[in-house]
Structures are given as C-alpha cells and as structure tokens.
Amino acid sequence: MTYSYFKGDNARSKARDGMAPNKRLTLAFVQEAGRILLGYKKRGFGCGRWNGFGGKVHDGETVHAGAVRELEEESALIAPKLDKVGVLMFEFLGDPQLMEVHVFTTKHYSGTPSESEEMRPKWYSLEEIPFKEMWPDDVYWFPLMLKGKHFYGYFTFKGMNDIVDYKLREVENIHDVPIPQGPQDTTCRG
Ligand SMILES: Nc1ncnc2c1[nH]c(=O)n2[C@H]1C[C@H](O)[C@@H](COP(=O)(O)OP(=O)(O)OP(=O)(O)O)O1
C-alpha cells in the first residue's frame, strides 16, 4: 500500500484558480463485535452500492453534526458521538469539484436500524463485506478503518467505476493533520 500522498498538481491548481470549493460529505459506520452496518443506496449518487451512511454537510453545520444527522436520517440510529477516523478525497476526471468525505465510526448507538427512503441497512460480518458491490476505493481503506487506524486517501476516478490513481496514508491522529487540498499538498506529506 502506498503511503506517499502525491501525484500531479491538477486538483490543487483548480482550487488556486478559484474553481469550485470542495463538496464536503460525511460517511459513518456503526460497528459491533465482528460486524458492521452497511446501507444499500436506493437512489442518487452511488445508487446500487453498499456503503456507510452519510451525505452533504449543510451550510452552518459542523462536519460531525452533519454525520450524526445523516446517520439518523438514513438508518434511524442515534449516535451523538462519532469518532472521526479518516478523510477521503475524490477527484473525477473532467469535474473541477473535489469531493471531501469525512469518515466516522462508532460502537455506541441507540435505536434499531430501519430502512429509509434512501438506504436499506444490513449487518455484515467482517468476513463477508460485499466489496464487489461497493465503491471500488473501499477495498483499499476499509482494512485501515477496521483496524482502528486513522487515514487520508486521494482517489482519482475515471467515470464511476475506474480508479486511475490513488494514494493512501495512515496518520497517527486525523485531527492533527490539515486536510489536503490536492494530491500534491505538502501539508500532508508524511
Ligand atoms: N468513492 C466513494 N467511496 C465511498 N463513499 C463514497 C464515495 N463517494 C461518495 O460520495 N461516498 C459517500 C459519501 C456520502 O456518504 C455518500 C454520498 O452522499 P449523497 O447521497 O450524495 O448525499 P445526500 O446529502 O444524502 O444526498 P441527497 O439527499 O441530496 O440525495 O456517499
């Protein structure tokens, strides 16, 4: 696995040129001994894939508050304290806007997972995670998440299915490292 973060400079220069600011999203996973809750996305972006629960951070909302809200909206679970474990950046070739996805986990929640208009939840044993029916980047960073590690990743997609380049880096503490603004942002050199 690659822990150097960098490749070309195109994403960073887009930000410098005053292009679209990053689209900020959350992604939350509820874990229990030996299993993890995933949701089948029924509509919209990522439709037909299993994923954690999350979505766009609203204006004036903190990323953590957005993650708590989206988890409840999509799974009916209440988890007021989520632990941030990762930040994933996604570049889609030809799209000037980067996606900045903040990944959270928790083992503490209340409620019973229930199907929402957007997601159908299901517990998966850690040995049976359906990577073939998930975003193709997940197989790279899930092992770090499941080991309780913190990480940054930068994935470049061509279309929705092909990763043409990626960098993934484990960090000591996600809170101590500034969010990279592009693959060549030296603030995240480790
Ligand atoms: N590549 C990849 N891997 C893993 N997870 C994701 C991606 N790309 C992604 O967008 N995601 C995650 C991040 C978010 O949790 C969801 C996408 O959120 P979305 O459904 O667009 O946001 P909502 O605010 O819920 O959407 P609407 O209500 O506007 O439909 O996928």
JSON list of N, CA, C and O in Angstrom, two decimals, residues 2 15 31 35 45 58 70 83 88 91 99 107 109 116 119 179 181 187:
[
{"chain": "A", "resi": 2, "resn": "THR", "atom": "N", "xyz": [0.46, 2.28, -0.70]},
{"chain": "A", "resi": 2, "resn": "THR", "atom": "CA", "xyz": [1.29, 3.48, -0.84]},
{"chain": "A", "resi": 2, "resn": "THR", "atom": "C", "xyz": [0.98, 4.48, 0.26]},
{"chain": "A", "resi": 2, "resn": "THR", "atom": "O", "xyz": [-0.17, 4.79, 0.49]},
{"chain": "A", "resi": 15, "resn": "ALA", "atom": "N", "xyz": [-8.14, 24.50, -7.23]},
{"chain": "A", "resi": 15, "resn": "ALA", "atom": "CA", "xyz": [-8.56, 25.28, -6.07]},
{"chain": "A", "resi": 15, "resn": "ALA", "atom": "C", "xyz": [-7.94, 26.67, -6.14]},
{"chain": "A", "resi": 15, "resn": "ALA", "atom": "O", "xyz": [-8.60, 27.67, -5.91]},
{"chain": "A", "resi": 31, "resn": "GLN", "atom": "N", "xyz": [-20.23, -0.09, 14.10]},
{"chain": "A", "resi": 31, "resn": "GLN", "atom": "CA", "xyz": [-19.61, -1.40, 14.21]},
{"chain": "A", "resi": 31, "resn": "GLN", "atom": "C", "xyz": [-20.00, -2.06, 15.53]},
{"chain": "A", "resi": 31, "resn": "GLN", "atom": "O", "xyz": [-20.23, -1.38, 16.53]},
{"chain": "A", "resi": 35, "resn": "ARG", "atom": "N", "xyz": [-19.03, -7.36, 13.35]},
{"chain": "A", "resi": 35, "resn": "ARG", "atom": "CA", "xyz": [-19.91, -6.99, 12.24]},
{"chain": "A", "resi": 35, "resn": "ARG", "atom": "C", "xyz": [-20.00, -5.47, 12.07]},
{"chain": "A", "resi": 35, "resn": "ARG", "atom": "O", "xyz": [-19.67, -4.70, 12.98]},
{"chain": "A", "resi": 45, "resn": "PHE", "atom": "N", "xyz": [-26.62, 9.48, -5.94]},
{"chain": "A", "resi": 45, "resn": "PHE", "atom": "CA", "xyz": [-25.20, 9.22, -6.15]},
{"chain": "A", "resi": 45, "resn": "PHE", "atom": "C", "xyz": [-24.80, 7.93, -5.41]},
{"chain": "A", "resi": 45, "resn": "PHE", "atom": "O", "xyz": [-25.06, 7.79, -4.22]},
{"chain": "A", "resi": 58, "resn": "HIS", "atom": "N", "xyz": [-24.53, 20.42, 5.64]},
{"chain": "A", "resi": 58, "resn": "HIS", "atom": "CA", "xyz": [-25.33, 21.61, 5.37]},
{"chain": "A", "resi": 58, "resn": "HIS", "atom": "C", "xyz": [-24.58, 22.88, 5.75]},
{"chain": "A", "resi": 58, "resn": "HIS", "atom": "O", "xyz": [-23.68, 22.85, 6.60]},
{"chain": "A", "resi": 70, "resn": "GLU", "atom": "N", "xyz": [-27.04, 12.74, 9.32]},
{"chain": "A", "resi": 70, "resn": "GLU", "atom": "CA", "xyz": [-27.22, 11.84, 8.17]},
{"chain": "A", "resi": 70, "resn": "GLU", "atom": "C", "xyz": [-27.39, 10.39, 8.62]},
{"chain": "A", "resi": 70, "resn": "GLU", "atom": "O", "xyz": [-28.19, 9.65, 8.06]},
{"chain": "A", "resi": 83, "resn": "ASP", "atom": "N", "xyz": [-16.61, 8.97, 16.10]},
{"chain": "A", "resi": 83, "resn": "ASP", "atom": "CA", "xyz": [-15.16, 9.18, 16.07]},
{"chain": "A", "resi": 83, "resn": "ASP", "atom": "C", "xyz": [-14.70, 9.36, 14.64]},
{"chain": "A", "resi": 83, "resn": "ASP", "atom": "O", "xyz": [-14.95, 8.50, 13.79]},
{"chain": "A", "resi": 88, "resn": "LEU", "atom": "N", "xyz": [-11.24, 11.23, 2.96]},
{"chain": "A", "resi": 88, "resn": "LEU", "atom": "CA", "xyz": [-11.02, 10.71, 1.61]},
{"chain": "A", "resi": 88, "resn": "LEU", "atom": "C", "xyz": [-11.35, 11.80, 0.61]},
{"chain": "A", "resi": 88, "resn": "LEU", "atom": "O", "xyz": [-12.41, 12.43, 0.70]},
{"chain": "A", "resi": 91, "resn": "GLU", "atom": "N", "xyz": [-11.42, 12.72, -6.79]},
{"chain": "A", "resi": 91, "resn": "GLU", "atom": "CA", "xyz": [-11.39, 13.55, -7.99]},
{"chain": "A", "resi": 91, "resn": "GLU", "atom": "C", "xyz": [-11.97, 12.71, -9.13]},
{"chain": "A", "resi": 91, "resn": "GLU", "atom": "O", "xyz": [-11.57, 11.55, -9.31]},
{"chain": "A", "resi": 99, "resn": "MET", "atom": "N", "xyz": [-14.50, 15.94, -4.13]},
{"chain": "A", "resi": 99, "resn": "MET", "atom": "CA", "xyz": [-15.35, 15.51, -3.03]},
{"chain": "A", "resi": 99, "resn": "MET", "atom": "C", "xyz": [-14.46, 15.25, -1.83]},
{"chain": "A", "resi": 99, "resn": "MET", "atom": "O", "xyz": [-13.44, 14.56, -1.95]},
{"chain": "A", "resi": 107, "resn": "LYS", "atom": "N", "xyz": [-19.12, 2.60, 18.01]},
{"chain": "A", "resi": 107, "resn": "LYS", "atom": "CA", "xyz": [-19.67, 1.32, 18.50]},
{"chain": "A", "resi": 107, "resn": "LYS", "atom": "C", "xyz": [-20.81, 1.61, 19.46]},
{"chain": "A", "resi": 107, "resn": "LYS", "atom": "O", "xyz": [-21.38, 0.69, 20.04]},
{"chain": "A", "resi": 109, "resn": "TYR", "atom": "N", "xyz": [-24.48, 3.37, 20.04]},
{"chain": "A", "resi": 109, "resn": "TYR", "atom": "CA", "xyz": [-25.64, 3.95, 19.37]},
{"chain": "A", "resi": 109, "resn": "TYR", "atom": "C", "xyz": [-26.89, 3.48, 20.08]},
{"chain": "A", "resi": 109, "resn": "TYR", "atom": "O", "xyz": [-26.86, 2.53, 20.86]},
{"chain": "A", "resi": 116, "resn": "SER", "atom": "N", "xyz": [-34.75, 3.53, 5.18]},
{"chain": "A", "resi": 116, "resn": "SER", "atom": "CA", "xyz": [-35.19, 4.90, 4.90]},
{"chain": "A", "resi": 116, "resn": "SER", "atom": "C", "xyz": [-35.47, 4.99, 3.40]},
{"chain": "A", "resi": 116, "resn": "SER", "atom": "O", "xyz": [-35.22, 4.05, 2.65]},
{"chain": "A", "resi": 119, "resn": "MET", "atom": "N", "xyz": [-31.78, 4.54, 2.01]},
{"chain": "A", "resi": 119, "resn": "MET", "atom": "CA", "xyz": [-30.87, 3.43, 2.32]},
{"chain": "A", "resi": 119, "resn": "MET", "atom": "C", "xyz": [-31.60, 2.24, 2.94]},
{"chain": "A", "resi": 119, "resn": "MET", "atom": "O", "xyz": [-32.54, 2.42, 3.73]},
{"chain": "A", "resi": 179, "resn": "ILE", "atom": "N", "xyz": [-6.37, 19.05, 6.31]},
{"chain": "A", "resi": 179, "resn": "ILE", "atom": "CA", "xyz": [-6.96, 18.35, 5.18]},
{"chain": "A", "resi": 179, "resn": "ILE", "atom": "C", "xyz": [-6.22, 18.75, 3.90]},
{"chain": "A", "resi": 179, "resn": "ILE", "atom": "O", "xyz": [-6.06, 19.94, 3.63]},
{"chain": "A", "resi": 181, "resn": "GLN", "atom": "N", "xyz": [-5.50, 19.77, 0.22]},
{"chain": "A", "resi": 181, "resn": "GLN", "atom": "CA", "xyz": [-6.34, 20.44, -0.78]},
{"chain": "A", "resi": 181, "resn": "GLN", "atom": "C", "xyz": [-6.08, 19.90, -2.17]},
{"chain": "A", "resi": 181, "resn": "GLN", "atom": "O", "xyz": [-6.61, 20.39, -3.15]},
{"chain": "A", "resi": 187, "resn": "THR", "atom": "N", "xyz": [1.29, 19.88, 2.95]},
{"chain": "A", "resi": 187, "resn": "THR", "atom": "CA", "xyz": [0.91, 19.83, 4.36]},
{"chain": "A", "resi": 187, "resn": "THR", "atom": "C", "xyz": [0.62, 18.41, 4.80]},
{"chain": "A", "resi": 187, "resn": "THR", "atom": "O", "xyz": [0.56, 18.14, 5.98]}
]
